[in-house]
mmCIF file of C-alpha atoms in Angstrom:
data_model
loop_
_atom_site.group_PDB
_atom_site.id
_atom_site.type_symbol
_atom_site.label_atom_id
_atom_site.label_comp_id
_atom_site.label_asym_id
_atom_site.label_seq_id
_atom_site.Cartn_x
_atom_site.Cartn_y
_atom_site.Cartn_z
ATOM 1 C CA MET H 110 0.000 0.000 0.000
ATOM 2 C CA GLY H 111 2.884 2.367 0.815
ATOM 3 C CA LEU H 112 4.372 1.883 -2.655
ATOM 4 C CA PHE H 113 1.140 2.968 -4.327
ATOM 5 C CA GLU H 114 0.833 5.968 -2.009
ATOM 6 C CA ASP H 115 4.436 6.935 -2.776
ATOM 7 C CA LEU H 116 3.841 6.519 -6.500
ATOM 8 C CA SER H 117 0.631 8.529 -6.283
ATOM 9 C CA GLN H 118 2.391 11.283 -4.326
ATOM 10 C CA PHE H 119 5.258 11.285 -6.834
ATOM 11 C CA LEU H 120 2.861 11.579 -9.773
ATOM 12 C CA GLU H 121 0.892 14.368 -8.088
ATOM 13 C CA THR H 122 4.125 16.250 -7.400
ATOM 14 C CA ARG H 123 5.269 15.818 -10.993
ATOM 15 C CA LEU H 124 1.882 17.005 -12.262
ATOM 16 C CA GLU H 125 2.043 20.086 -10.005
ATOM 17 C CA GLU H 126 5.584 20.821 -11.225
ATOM 18 C CA PHE H 127 4.511 20.377 -14.830
ATOM 19 C CA LEU H 128 1.514 22.666 -14.412
ATOM 20 C CA ALA H 129 3.643 25.258 -12.628
ATOM 21 C CA ALA H 130 6.070 25.171 -15.555
ATOM 22 C CA HIS H 131 3.192 25.454 -18.026
ATOM 23 C CA PRO H 132 0.721 27.962 -16.536
ATOM 24 C CA HIS H 133 -1.442 28.030 -19.655
ATOM 25 C CA LEU H 134 -2.206 24.327 -19.187
ATOM 26 C CA GLU H 135 -3.039 24.904 -15.533
ATOM 27 C CA LEU H 136 -5.419 27.703 -16.533
ATOM 28 C CA GLN H 137 -7.015 25.425 -19.124
ATOM 29 C CA ALA H 138 -7.453 22.674 -16.522
ATOM 30 C CA ILE H 139 -9.010 25.112 -14.038
ATOM 31 C CA GLU H 140 -11.273 26.531 -16.729
ATOM 32 C CA GLU H 141 -12.400 22.997 -17.685
ATOM 33 C CA GLN H 142 -13.131 22.140 -14.037
ATOM 34 C CA LEU H 143 -15.157 25.336 -13.663
ATOM 35 C CA ARG H 144 -17.065 24.579 -16.867
ATOM 36 C CA GLU H 145 -17.950 21.119 -15.526
ATOM 37 C CA GLN H 146 -18.973 22.591 -12.164
ATOM 38 C CA GLU H 147 -21.155 25.127 -13.943
ATOM 39 C CA GLU H 148 -22.839 22.354 -15.962
ATOM 40 C CA ASP H 149 -23.421 20.347 -12.761
ATOM 41 C CA THR H 150 -24.863 23.424 -11.070
ATOM 42 C CA LEU H 151 -27.174 24.100 -14.017
ATOM 43 C CA ARG H 152 -28.439 20.502 -13.836
ATOM 44 C CA LEU H 153 -28.980 20.923 -10.073
ATOM 45 C CA ILE H 154 -30.893 24.168 -10.650
ATOM 46 C CA ALA H 155 -33.109 22.502 -13.261
ATOM 47 C CA SER H 156 -33.765 19.586 -10.898
ATOM 48 C CA LEU H 157 -34.612 21.900 -7.996
ATOM 49 C CA GLN H 158 -36.910 23.984 -10.184
ATOM 50 C CA ALA H 159 -38.736 20.803 -11.237
ATOM 51 C CA GLN H 160 -39.029 19.779 -7.555
ATOM 52 C CA GLU H 161 -40.332 23.223 -6.646
ATOM 53 C CA LYS H 162 -42.962 23.097 -9.417
ATOM 54 C CA LYS H 163 -44.081 19.597 -8.313
ATOM 55 C CA LEU H 164 -44.327 20.707 -4.679
ATOM 56 C CA GLU H 165 -46.348 23.782 -5.673
ATOM 57 C CA GLU H 166 -48.743 21.539 -7.613
ATOM 58 C CA ASP H 167 -49.011 19.202 -4.595
ATOM 59 C CA ILE H 168 -49.638 22.176 -2.265
ATOM 60 C CA LEU H 169 -52.370 23.497 -4.556
ATOM 61 C CA SER H 170 -53.972 20.056 -4.784
ATOM 62 C CA THR H 171 -53.802 19.629 -1.001
ATOM 63 C CA ALA H 172 -55.325 23.087 -0.483
ATOM 64 C CA GLN H 173 -58.212 22.146 -2.764
ATOM 65 C CA ASP H 174 -58.698 18.887 -0.797
ATOM 66 C CA ILE H 175 -58.684 20.823 2.488
ATOM 67 C CA GLN H 176 -61.275 23.228 1.116
ATOM 68 C CA ARG H 177 -63.462 20.332 -0.095
ATOM 69 C CA TRP H 178 -63.273 18.548 3.316
ATOM 70 C CA HIS H 179 -63.957 21.797 5.149
ATOM 71 C CA MET H 180 -67.150 22.230 3.117
ATOM 72 C CA ARG H 181 -68.083 18.602 3.857
ATOM 73 C CA ILE H 182 -67.618 19.241 7.583
ATOM 74 C CA GLN H 183 -69.943 22.253 7.388
ATOM 75 C CA LYS H 184 -72.470 20.284 5.358
ATOM 76 C CA ALA H 185 -72.381 17.341 7.834
ATOM 77 C CA GLN H 186 -72.792 19.745 10.797
ATOM 78 C CA ALA H 187 -75.717 21.496 9.103
ATOM 79 C CA ALA H 188 -77.371 18.138 8.448
ATOM 80 C CA GLY H 189 -76.724 17.027 12.042
ATOM 81 C CA ARG H 190 -74.595 14.115 10.923
ATOM 82 C CA GLU H 191 -72.211 14.037 13.882
ATOM 83 C CA ASP H 192 -71.071 10.546 12.828
ATOM 84 C CA LEU H 193 -69.491 12.166 9.694
ATOM 85 C CA VAL H 194 -68.248 15.388 11.316
ATOM 86 C CA GLN H 195 -65.500 13.794 13.431
ATOM 87 C CA PRO H 196 -63.910 11.670 10.627
ATOM 88 C CA ALA H 197 -64.111 14.619 8.217
ATOM 89 C CA GLN H 198 -62.383 16.864 10.773
ATOM 90 C CA GLU H 199 -59.658 14.229 11.200
ATOM 91 C CA ARG H 200 -59.220 14.059 7.421
ATOM 92 C CA GLU H 201 -59.025 17.852 7.244
ATOM 93 C CA ALA H 202 -56.405 17.895 10.042
ATOM 94 C CA LEU H 203 -54.371 15.215 8.207
ATOM 95 C CA LEU H 204 -54.490 17.244 5.013
ATOM 96 C CA LEU H 205 -53.422 20.386 6.912
ATOM 97 C CA ARG H 206 -50.385 18.519 8.307
ATOM 98 C CA GLN H 207 -49.524 17.248 4.824
ATOM 99 C CA GLY H 208 -49.900 20.775 3.458
ATOM 100 C CA ASN H 209 -47.567 22.117 6.144
ATOM 101 C CA GLN H 210 -44.997 19.402 5.350
ATOM 102 C CA LEU H 211 -45.207 20.199 1.637
ATOM 103 C CA TRP H 212 -44.834 23.904 2.411
ATOM 104 C CA GLY H 213 -41.740 23.192 4.490
ATOM 105 C CA GLN H 214 -40.271 21.009 1.759
ATOM 106 C CA ARG H 215 -40.946 23.736 -0.780
ATOM 107 C CA GLN H 216 -39.211 26.256 1.463
ATOM 108 C CA GLY H 217 -36.183 23.944 1.715
ATOM 109 C CA VAL H 218 -36.065 23.502 -2.067
ATOM 110 C CA GLN H 219 -36.308 27.268 -2.545
ATOM 111 C CA ASP H 220 -33.385 27.788 -0.145
ATOM 112 C CA ARG H 221 -31.290 25.185 -1.978
ATOM 113 C CA LEU H 222 -32.295 26.745 -5.311
ATOM 114 C CA SER H 223 -31.171 30.157 -4.110
ATOM 115 C CA GLN H 224 -27.841 28.693 -2.951
ATOM 116 C CA ALA H 225 -27.379 26.892 -6.277
ATOM 117 C CA LYS H 226 -28.035 30.118 -8.198
ATOM 118 C CA ASN H 227 -25.484 31.964 -6.045
ATOM 119 C CA LEU H 228 -23.003 29.135 -6.627
ATOM 120 C CA LYS H 229 -23.592 29.376 -10.380
ATOM 121 C CA GLN H 230 -22.890 33.120 -10.283
ATOM 122 C CA ASN H 231 -19.704 32.534 -8.273
ATOM 123 C CA ILE H 232 -18.545 29.841 -10.690
ATOM 124 C CA GLN H 233 -19.279 32.082 -13.673
ATOM 125 C CA ALA H 234 -17.353 34.962 -12.085
ATOM 126 C CA ARG H 235 -14.406 32.677 -11.306
ATOM 127 C CA ARG H 236 -14.530 31.252 -14.813
ATOM 128 C CA GLN H 237 -14.427 34.776 -16.275
ATOM 129 C CA GLU H 238 -11.402 35.561 -14.068
ATOM 130 C CA VAL H 239 -9.594 32.440 -15.271
ATOM 131 C CA HIS H 240 -10.569 33.181 -18.869
ATOM 132 C CA ALA H 241 -9.219 36.731 -18.505
ATOM 133 C CA LYS H 242 -5.968 35.420 -17.004
ATOM 134 C CA ALA H 243 -5.621 32.945 -19.874
ATOM 135 C CA ALA H 244 -6.247 35.718 -22.405
ATOM 136 C CA GLN H 245 -3.699 37.918 -20.628
ATOM 137 C CA TRP H 246 -1.164 35.086 -20.668
ATOM 138 C CA ARG H 247 -1.754 34.504 -24.406
ATOM 139 C CA ALA H 248 -1.356 38.243 -25.073
ATOM 140 C CA GLU H 249 1.898 38.326 -23.098
ATOM 141 C CA GLN H 250 3.166 35.297 -25.019
ATOM 142 C CA ALA H 251 2.217 36.884 -28.336
ATOM 143 C CA GLU H 252 3.923 40.136 -27.315
ATOM 144 C CA SER H 253 7.017 38.278 -26.196
ATOM 145 C CA SER H 254 7.038 36.314 -29.438
ATOM 146 C CA SER H 255 6.665 39.471 -31.551
ATOM 147 C CA GLU H 256 9.502 41.137 -29.597
ATOM 148 C CA ARG H 257 11.769 38.196 -30.396
ATOM 149 C CA VAL H 258 10.800 38.325 -34.068
ATOM 150 C CA SER H 259 11.252 42.086 -34.286
ATOM 151 C CA SER H 260 14.708 41.865 -32.699
ATOM 152 C CA TRP H 261 15.822 39.625 -35.574
ATOM 153 C CA ASP H 262 14.465 42.144 -38.067
ATOM 154 C CA ASN H 263 16.072 45.152 -36.370
ATOM 155 C CA PRO H 264 19.638 45.619 -37.754
ATOM 156 C CA SER H 265 20.605 48.026 -34.966
ATOM 157 C CA TYR H 266 20.114 45.214 -32.453
ATOM 158 C CA THR H 267 23.292 43.230 -33.046
ATOM 159 C CA ARG H 268 23.264 40.674 -30.232
ATOM 160 C CA PHE H 269 21.130 39.256 -27.447
ATOM 161 C CA PRO H 270 21.844 40.620 -24.004
ATOM 162 C CA LYS H 271 23.893 38.324 -21.798
ATOM 163 C CA THR H 272 21.783 37.261 -18.895
ATOM 164 C CA ALA H 273 22.035 34.407 -16.482
ATOM 165 C CA ALA H 274 18.465 33.468 -17.373
ATOM 166 C CA ASP H 275 19.328 32.879 -21.054
ATOM 167 C CA PRO H 276 19.927 29.101 -21.298
ATOM 168 C CA LEU H 277 21.339 29.227 -24.821
ATOM 169 C CA GLU H 278 23.862 31.854 -23.762
ATOM 170 C CA GLN H 279 24.903 29.623 -20.848
ATOM 171 C CA VAL H 280 25.335 26.554 -23.082
ATOM 172 C CA PHE H 281 27.524 28.431 -25.549
ATOM 173 C CA SER H 282 29.515 30.068 -22.766
ATOM 174 C CA ASP H 283 30.199 26.681 -21.177
ATOM 175 C CA TRP H 284 31.147 25.158 -24.537
ATOM 176 C CA GLU H 285 33.479 28.046 -25.384
ATOM 177 C CA THR H 286 35.139 27.806 -21.933
ATOM 178 C CA GLU H 287 35.670 24.058 -22.354
ATOM 179 C CA ASP H 288 37.115 24.639 -25.837
ATOM 180 C CA GLU H 289 39.571 27.250 -24.509
ATOM 181 C CA LEU H 290 40.605 24.899 -21.684
ATOM 182 C CA SER H 291 41.260 22.045 -24.071
ATOM 183 C CA GLN H 292 43.346 24.328 -26.290
ATOM 184 C CA LEU H 293 45.414 25.451 -23.276
ATOM 185 C CA LYS H 294 45.950 21.826 -22.237
ATOM 186 C CA ARG H 295 47.145 20.936 -25.720
ATOM 187 C CA GLN H 296 49.516 23.884 -25.754
ATOM 188 C CA MET H 297 50.908 22.999 -22.307
ATOM 189 C CA GLY H 298 51.326 19.373 -23.334
ATOM 190 C CA GLN H 299 53.694 20.287 -26.194
#
């Protein structure tokens, strides 16, 4: 088990290093995750809206049943049918409890729907931020690329500046130093 954990940790570290070295890929990965989260949130919103509509229909139906049983209670009382009044009142009370439960469920769905809509807005805002960063990175890369191209076209710019960050400069410098050393050794060997 430890070997797999070590391998997993190694791969995660390598992935993080790779993404750090290639920020555009990291931005693409984040943007893809946000897109998937937004799709999931939209499906959740649609599901909650369907639940809310169903609960509203059930509440309306229950309210109509309560109204019908209330009229039956009044009719039974007016007719002096006490044997029907008590069961009708119990039915009305049961329907009232069901209506209250449905109302509470609807309230819970509305709260979750509100949270899901806020989450969707947050995801969209974050996605726009990531998209803007990716666009900025592409613009910087294009600018950097055009600067390199224009420096080749500009005859007044005769050589690249020597910087420690220039890997090609370092390779040539090392090679030239080694070449000079080997020439000195040959001369001293004569």
